[in-house]
Coordinates of C-alpha atoms in Angstrom, one line a residue:
M1173 CA 17.1 54.1 0.8
A1174 CA 14.9 53.7 3.8
D1175 CA 11.8 55.2 2.1
K1176 CA 9.2 52.4 1.8
N1177 CA 7.7 53.7 -1.4
N1178 CA 11.1 53.8 -3.1
L1179 CA 11.9 50.3 -1.8
F1180 CA 8.6 49.1 -3.3
Q1181 CA 9.4 50.6 -6.7
L1182 CA 12.9 49.1 -6.5
A1183 CA 11.4 45.7 -5.7
V1184 CA 8.9 45.7 -8.6
T1185 CA 11.6 46.8 -11.1
L1186 CA 14.0 44.2 -9.8
L1187 CA 11.4 41.5 -10.1
Q1188 CA 10.7 42.4 -13.7
Q1189 CA 14.4 42.2 -14.5
L1190 CA 14.8 38.9 -12.8
I1191 CA 11.8 37.4 -14.7
S1192 CA 13.4 38.5 -18.0
I1193 CA 16.4 36.3 -17.2
P1194 CA 15.9 32.5 -17.4
S1195 CA 17.2 31.1 -14.1
F1196 CA 16.4 27.4 -13.9
S1197 CA 17.9 25.5 -11.0
K1198 CA 21.7 25.2 -11.5
E1199 CA 21.5 27.9 -14.2
E1200 CA 21.0 31.0 -12.0
D1201 CA 24.4 32.7 -12.6
R1202 CA 22.9 35.7 -14.4
T1203 CA 20.2 36.4 -11.8
A1204 CA 22.9 36.0 -9.2
D1205 CA 24.9 38.6 -11.1
L1206 CA 21.9 41.0 -11.1
I1207 CA 21.2 40.7 -7.4
N1208 CA 24.9 41.1 -6.6
E1209 CA 25.2 44.2 -8.7
L1210 CA 22.1 45.8 -7.2
L1211 CA 23.1 45.3 -3.7
Q1212 CA 26.6 46.7 -4.3
Q1213 CA 25.0 49.7 -6.0
H1214 CA 23.3 50.4 -2.7
G1215 CA 26.5 50.2 -0.7
V1216 CA 26.2 46.6 0.5
V1217 CA 29.3 44.4 0.9
T1218 CA 28.3 41.2 -0.8
H1219 CA 29.6 37.6 -0.7
R1220 CA 29.2 34.9 -3.3
K1221 CA 29.6 31.2 -3.6
M1222 CA 28.5 29.7 -6.9
N1223 CA 25.0 31.2 -7.5
N1224 CA 24.3 32.2 -3.9
I1225 CA 24.7 35.8 -2.7
W1226 CA 24.7 36.9 0.9
A1227 CA 25.4 40.0 3.0
W1228 CA 25.1 41.4 6.5
N1229 CA 23.9 44.8 7.7
K1230 CA 26.4 47.7 7.6
H1231 CA 26.7 48.0 11.4
F1232 CA 27.0 44.3 12.1
D1233 CA 27.7 43.6 15.8
P1234 CA 29.1 40.1 16.6
N1235 CA 27.7 40.5 20.1
K1236 CA 24.1 40.7 18.9
P1237 CA 21.9 37.8 17.5
T1238 CA 21.4 37.6 13.8
I1239 CA 18.2 37.2 11.8
L1240 CA 18.3 35.3 8.5
L1241 CA 16.3 36.7 5.6
N1242 CA 16.2 34.0 2.9
S1243 CA 14.5 33.3 -0.4
H1244 CA 15.5 31.8 -3.7
H1245 CA 16.0 33.0 -7.3
D1246 CA 15.8 29.8 -9.2
T1247 CA 12.7 28.7 -11.1
V1248 CA 11.2 25.6 -12.5
K1249 CA 10.8 25.4 -16.3
P1250 CA 7.6 26.9 -17.7
N1251 CA 4.9 24.3 -18.2
S1252 CA 3.2 23.7 -21.6
G1253 CA 0.1 25.6 -20.6
Y1254 CA 1.6 29.0 -20.9
T1255 CA -0.3 31.4 -23.1
R1256 CA 2.1 34.3 -22.5
D1257 CA 5.8 34.8 -22.8
P1258 CA 7.0 33.5 -19.4
Y1259 CA 9.9 36.0 -19.5
D1260 CA 7.8 39.1 -20.4
A1261 CA 7.2 40.7 -17.0
K1262 CA 4.2 42.9 -17.9
I1263 CA 1.9 44.4 -15.3
E1264 CA -1.7 44.2 -16.3
E1265 CA -4.7 45.0 -14.0
G1266 CA -2.4 44.9 -11.0
K1267 CA -0.9 41.6 -11.8
L1268 CA 2.9 41.2 -12.5
Y1269 CA 3.1 38.2 -14.8
G1270 CA 6.1 36.0 -15.5
L1271 CA 7.9 32.7 -14.6
G1272 CA 8.9 32.8 -10.9
S1273 CA 6.9 36.0 -10.2
N1274 CA 5.0 34.2 -7.4
D1275 CA 7.4 31.5 -6.5
A1276 CA 9.4 33.0 -5.1
G1277 CA 10.2 36.3 -6.9
G1278 CA 7.7 38.5 -5.0
C1279 CA 9.1 37.1 -1.7
L1280 CA 12.7 37.5 -2.8
V1281 CA 12.5 41.2 -3.9
S1282 CA 10.4 42.0 -0.8
L1283 CA 13.1 40.6 1.5
I1284 CA 15.8 42.4 -0.5
A1285 CA 13.9 45.7 0.0
V1286 CA 13.5 44.9 3.7
F1287 CA 17.2 44.2 4.1
L1288 CA 18.0 47.5 2.4
Y1289 CA 15.6 49.3 4.8
F1290 CA 17.5 48.0 7.8
H1291 CA 21.0 47.9 6.2
D1292 CA 22.3 51.3 7.3
K1293 CA 20.4 51.6 10.6
E1294 CA 22.5 51.8 13.8
N1295 CA 21.7 50.5 17.3
L1296 CA 19.5 47.6 16.0
K1297 CA 18.7 44.9 18.5
Y1298 CA 19.4 42.3 15.9
N1299 CA 21.8 41.9 13.0
F1300 CA 20.4 41.0 9.6
C1301 CA 21.8 38.4 7.2
L1302 CA 20.3 38.4 3.7
A1303 CA 20.8 35.1 1.7
T1304 CA 19.5 34.9 -1.9
T1305 CA 20.0 31.4 -2.9
A1306 CA 19.9 28.9 -5.7
E1307 CA 18.6 25.3 -6.4
E1308 CA 15.6 25.5 -4.1
E1309 CA 13.3 24.1 -6.7
I1310 CA 15.3 20.8 -6.9
S1311 CA 16.4 20.7 -3.2
G1312 CA 20.0 21.0 -4.6
V1313 CA 23.1 20.7 -2.5
N1314 CA 24.6 23.9 -4.0
G1315 CA 22.0 26.3 -2.7
L1316 CA 21.3 27.4 0.9
E1317 CA 22.8 24.3 2.3
L1318 CA 26.2 25.2 0.6
I1319 CA 26.5 28.5 2.3
I1320 CA 25.0 27.9 5.8
P1321 CA 28.5 27.3 7.3
E1322 CA 29.4 30.8 5.9
L1323 CA 26.5 32.6 7.6
G1324 CA 27.7 32.3 11.2
N1325 CA 25.4 32.0 14.2
L1326 CA 21.8 32.7 13.4
E1327 CA 19.1 33.3 16.0
F1328 CA 16.1 32.5 13.7
G1329 CA 15.1 32.7 10.1
I1330 CA 12.4 34.2 7.8
V1331 CA 12.1 32.0 4.7
G1332 CA 10.3 33.9 1.9
E1333 CA 7.8 31.7 0.2
P1334 CA 4.3 32.6 -1.1
T1335 CA 1.9 32.2 1.9
L1336 CA -0.4 35.2 1.4
M1337 CA 1.7 36.7 4.3
Q1338 CA 0.2 34.2 6.7
L1339 CA 2.6 32.5 9.1
A1340 CA 3.7 29.0 8.4
I1341 CA 5.1 28.1 11.8
A1342 CA 5.9 24.5 10.9
E1343 CA 6.8 22.6 7.7
R1344 CA 6.7 18.9 7.0
G1345 CA 10.0 17.2 6.3
L1346 CA 10.3 14.6 3.5
M1347 CA 12.0 11.3 3.2
V1348 CA 11.7 9.1 0.1
L1349 CA 12.5 5.4 1.0
D1350 CA 13.5 2.8 -1.5
C1351 CA 12.7 -0.6 0.0
V1352 CA 13.7 -4.1 -1.1
A1353 CA 12.0 -7.3 0.1
H1354 CA 14.3 -10.2 -0.5
G1355 CA 13.0 -13.7 -1.2
R1356 CA 14.3 -16.7 -3.3
A1357 CA 13.4 -17.5 -6.9
G1358 CA 11.6 -20.7 -7.8
H1359 CA 9.2 -22.2 -10.3
A1360 CA 5.6 -21.1 -9.7
A1361 CA 4.3 -24.6 -10.5
R1362 CA 6.2 -26.2 -7.6
E1363 CA 6.4 -25.6 -3.9
E1364 CA 9.8 -23.9 -4.1
G1365 CA 11.2 -20.4 -3.7
D1366 CA 10.3 -17.7 -1.2
N1367 CA 7.9 -15.1 -2.8
A1368 CA 9.3 -11.6 -2.2
I1369 CA 6.0 -10.0 -3.1
Y1370 CA 4.3 -11.7 -0.2
K1371 CA 7.1 -10.5 2.1
A1372 CA 6.7 -7.0 0.7
L1373 CA 3.0 -7.1 1.3
T1374 CA 3.5 -7.6 5.0
D1375 CA 5.7 -4.5 5.2
I1376 CA 3.5 -2.5 2.9
E1377 CA 0.5 -3.1 5.2
W1378 CA 2.7 -1.9 8.1
F1379 CA 3.4 1.3 6.3
R1380 CA -0.3 1.7 5.6
S1381 CA -1.5 1.2 9.2
F1382 CA 1.3 2.2 11.6
K1383 CA 0.7 5.1 13.9
F1384 CA 3.7 6.8 15.4
P1385 CA 3.3 7.4 19.1
K1386 CA 3.9 11.2 19.0
E1387 CA 1.8 13.5 17.0
S1388 CA 2.4 17.1 15.9
E1389 CA 0.2 19.8 17.4
V1390 CA 0.2 21.5 14.0
F1391 CA 0.1 18.5 11.6
G1392 CA -1.2 15.6 13.5
P1393 CA 0.3 12.2 12.6
I1394 CA 3.2 11.4 10.2
K1395 CA 1.9 10.4 6.8
M1396 CA 3.5 7.4 5.0
S1397 CA 2.4 6.4 1.5
V1398 CA 3.6 3.5 -0.7
T1399 CA 3.7 5.0 -4.2
I1400 CA 5.6 2.7 -6.4
I1401 CA 6.0 -1.1 -6.5
N1402 CA 7.9 -3.4 -8.9
A1403 CA 8.5 -7.2 -8.9
G1404 CA 8.7 -10.2 -11.1
S1405 CA 10.0 -11.0 -14.6
Q1406 CA 7.5 -13.6 -15.9
H1407 CA 4.3 -15.4 -14.8
N1408 CA 5.9 -18.7 -13.9
V1409 CA 8.8 -17.5 -11.8
V1410 CA 8.5 -16.8 -8.1
P1411 CA 10.2 -13.4 -7.7
A1412 CA 13.4 -13.2 -5.6
S1413 CA 13.0 -9.5 -4.9
C1414 CA 10.3 -6.9 -4.7
T1415 CA 11.1 -3.2 -4.6
F1416 CA 8.7 -0.4 -3.5
T1417 CA 9.0 3.3 -2.7
V1418 CA 7.5 5.0 0.3
D1419 CA 6.9 8.8 0.6
V1420 CA 7.2 9.8 4.3
R1421 CA 6.0 13.3 5.3
V1422 CA 7.7 13.8 8.7
T1423 CA 6.3 16.2 11.2
D1424 CA 8.0 18.4 13.7
A1425 CA 7.3 15.8 16.4
Y1426 CA 10.3 13.8 15.2
R1427 CA 13.6 14.1 13.5
N1428 CA 14.1 12.2 10.2
E1429 CA 16.7 10.0 11.8
E1430 CA 14.3 8.9 14.6
V1431 CA 11.6 8.1 12.0
L1432 CA 14.0 6.0 10.0
Q1433 CA 15.1 4.1 13.0
I1434 CA 11.6 3.3 14.0
I1435 CA 10.7 2.1 10.5
R1436 CA 13.8 -0.2 10.3
Q1437 CA 12.8 -1.7 13.7
H1438 CA 9.4 -2.7 12.4
V1439 CA 9.9 -4.0 8.8
S1440 CA 11.9 -6.9 7.4
C1441 CA 12.7 -5.3 4.1
E1442 CA 15.8 -3.4 3.3
V1443 CA 15.2 0.4 3.7
N1444 CA 17.3 2.9 1.9
P1445 CA 16.5 6.6 2.3
R1446 CA 17.4 8.7 -0.8
S1447 CA 18.2 11.6 1.6
I1448 CA 17.5 12.6 5.2
R1449 CA 18.4 16.3 4.4
L1450 CA 14.8 17.6 4.1
K1451 CA 14.0 18.0 7.8
P1452 CA 10.8 19.0 9.4
S1453 CA 11.0 22.5 10.9
S1454 CA 9.1 24.7 13.3
I1455 CA 9.1 27.8 15.5
P1456 CA 7.2 28.1 18.8
K1457 CA 3.9 30.1 18.5
E1458 CA 5.2 32.1 21.5
H1459 CA 8.3 33.3 19.5
P1460 CA 8.4 37.1 19.3
I1461 CA 8.4 37.1 15.4
V1462 CA 5.3 34.9 15.4
Q1463 CA 3.6 37.0 18.0
A1464 CA 4.5 40.1 16.0
G1465 CA 2.7 38.6 13.0
I1466 CA -0.3 37.6 15.0
A1467 CA -0.6 41.1 16.4
L1468 CA -0.8 42.3 12.8
G1469 CA -3.7 40.1 12.1
R1470 CA -1.8 37.2 10.6
T1471 CA -2.9 33.6 11.2
T1472 CA -0.6 30.6 11.8
Y1473 CA -0.7 27.2 10.0
G1474 CA 1.5 24.2 9.1
S1475 CA 2.8 24.0 5.6
P1476 CA 2.6 20.6 3.9
T1477 CA 5.1 21.6 1.2
T1478 CA 8.9 21.6 1.5
S1479 CA 11.2 24.5 1.0
D1480 CA 14.7 25.6 2.0
Q1481 CA 13.3 25.9 5.5
S1482 CA 14.0 22.1 5.7
L1483 CA 17.7 22.7 5.5
L1484 CA 17.8 25.0 8.6
D1485 CA 18.6 23.8 12.1
I1486 CA 17.3 27.1 13.7
P1487 CA 13.8 28.2 14.5
S1488 CA 12.3 29.6 11.3
I1489 CA 9.0 30.9 9.9
K1490 CA 7.9 30.7 6.3
V1491 CA 6.0 33.8 5.2
G1492 CA 5.8 35.9 2.1
P1493 CA 3.6 37.7 -0.5
G1494 CA 1.9 35.6 -3.2
D1495 CA -0.2 32.5 -3.1
S1496 CA 1.3 29.0 -3.2
A1497 CA -1.7 27.9 -5.3
R1498 CA -0.2 29.9 -8.2
S1499 CA 3.3 28.3 -7.9
H1500 CA 4.4 26.5 -11.0
T1501 CA 1.2 27.3 -12.9
A1502 CA 0.8 28.6 -16.4
D1503 CA 0.8 32.4 -16.7
E1504 CA 2.1 32.7 -13.2
F1505 CA 1.7 36.1 -11.6
V1506 CA 1.9 38.0 -8.3
Y1507 CA -0.2 41.1 -7.5
V1508 CA 2.0 44.2 -7.2
D1509 CA 0.0 45.2 -4.1
E1510 CA 1.1 41.9 -2.5
I1511 CA 4.7 43.0 -2.8
R1512 CA 3.9 46.3 -1.2
E1513 CA 2.0 44.6 1.6
G1514 CA 4.8 42.1 2.0
I1515 CA 7.5 44.8 2.5
E1516 CA 5.3 46.7 4.9
L1517 CA 4.4 43.6 7.0
Y1518 CA 7.9 42.2 7.1
I1519 CA 9.2 45.6 8.3
K1520 CA 6.4 46.0 10.9
M1521 CA 7.1 42.5 12.3
L1522 CA 10.8 43.1 12.5
E1523 CA 10.6 46.5 14.0
S1524 CA 8.3 45.2 16.7
I1525 CA 11.1 43.0 18.0
N1526 CA 14.0 45.4 17.3

């Protein structure tokens, strides 16, 4: 199955089949079935946990490092602007239409094809671990995060997301903070109470103006934005509490835990992170897989959007066919030539380090 043209045809056909099956986050069982069956039909020994499928190359050698190939098969729900059937995967004028075609179907089927290309080969420098995962669109706990302990030691990862096959060598992390400023209730007509809004304003100004000492070479400073605020019950009552929400886009200069500690040292309000799971990630520009992409004419950049890359504690690069500007749009599509190019570029990059 090592012929690249056959792999391209397989990838396109598989993507059309995947699009025809609704696979919203947490409802990916049927697309997981399809991927599992296809891999087994090509002699791959598969493993499954919930709606996640993973496999290793045939001649896996525990003494060799392992490369992770990961993308997701869940989708968002189609938005109201669709003019086409989101599950009708037609190809028209070189465009393969359908929900999830661009995000991240084109990447997923390309990486499956690449895995099959290397699966039977002997004497590889690296092992390959393919992980096709669920719940990426909702940053769910039963997707990639669930199976990471099952995958063993990983040297580095390729995360398939639509990047026009350019190299995202860093990705911002995300923390959403629910903050509470505590005061004391009182009557607004008298000098009583401790206005929680005024206390919150001091902290909100800090979030607006604070500059973290370290800056990312790729992204620059961490970005913090207060996005929601709520306080008070009626005009004549001094509010005892004021809640506000802060969106924090963490760069690869810090870990989420460090950023949270610095914030708590500087503000007086109560700070409760919804999660610290979505970590910033990066890979050195000098890494062989990055240099392989650069040698093929690819450019590097930092991605402002989060993906399953945020769940990995290994160096990883986000790269794949398709364009992130098309993700979650009405009448979503991927060019079939992008899939062909994606397969070829993935293979060339990996062969140059193998």
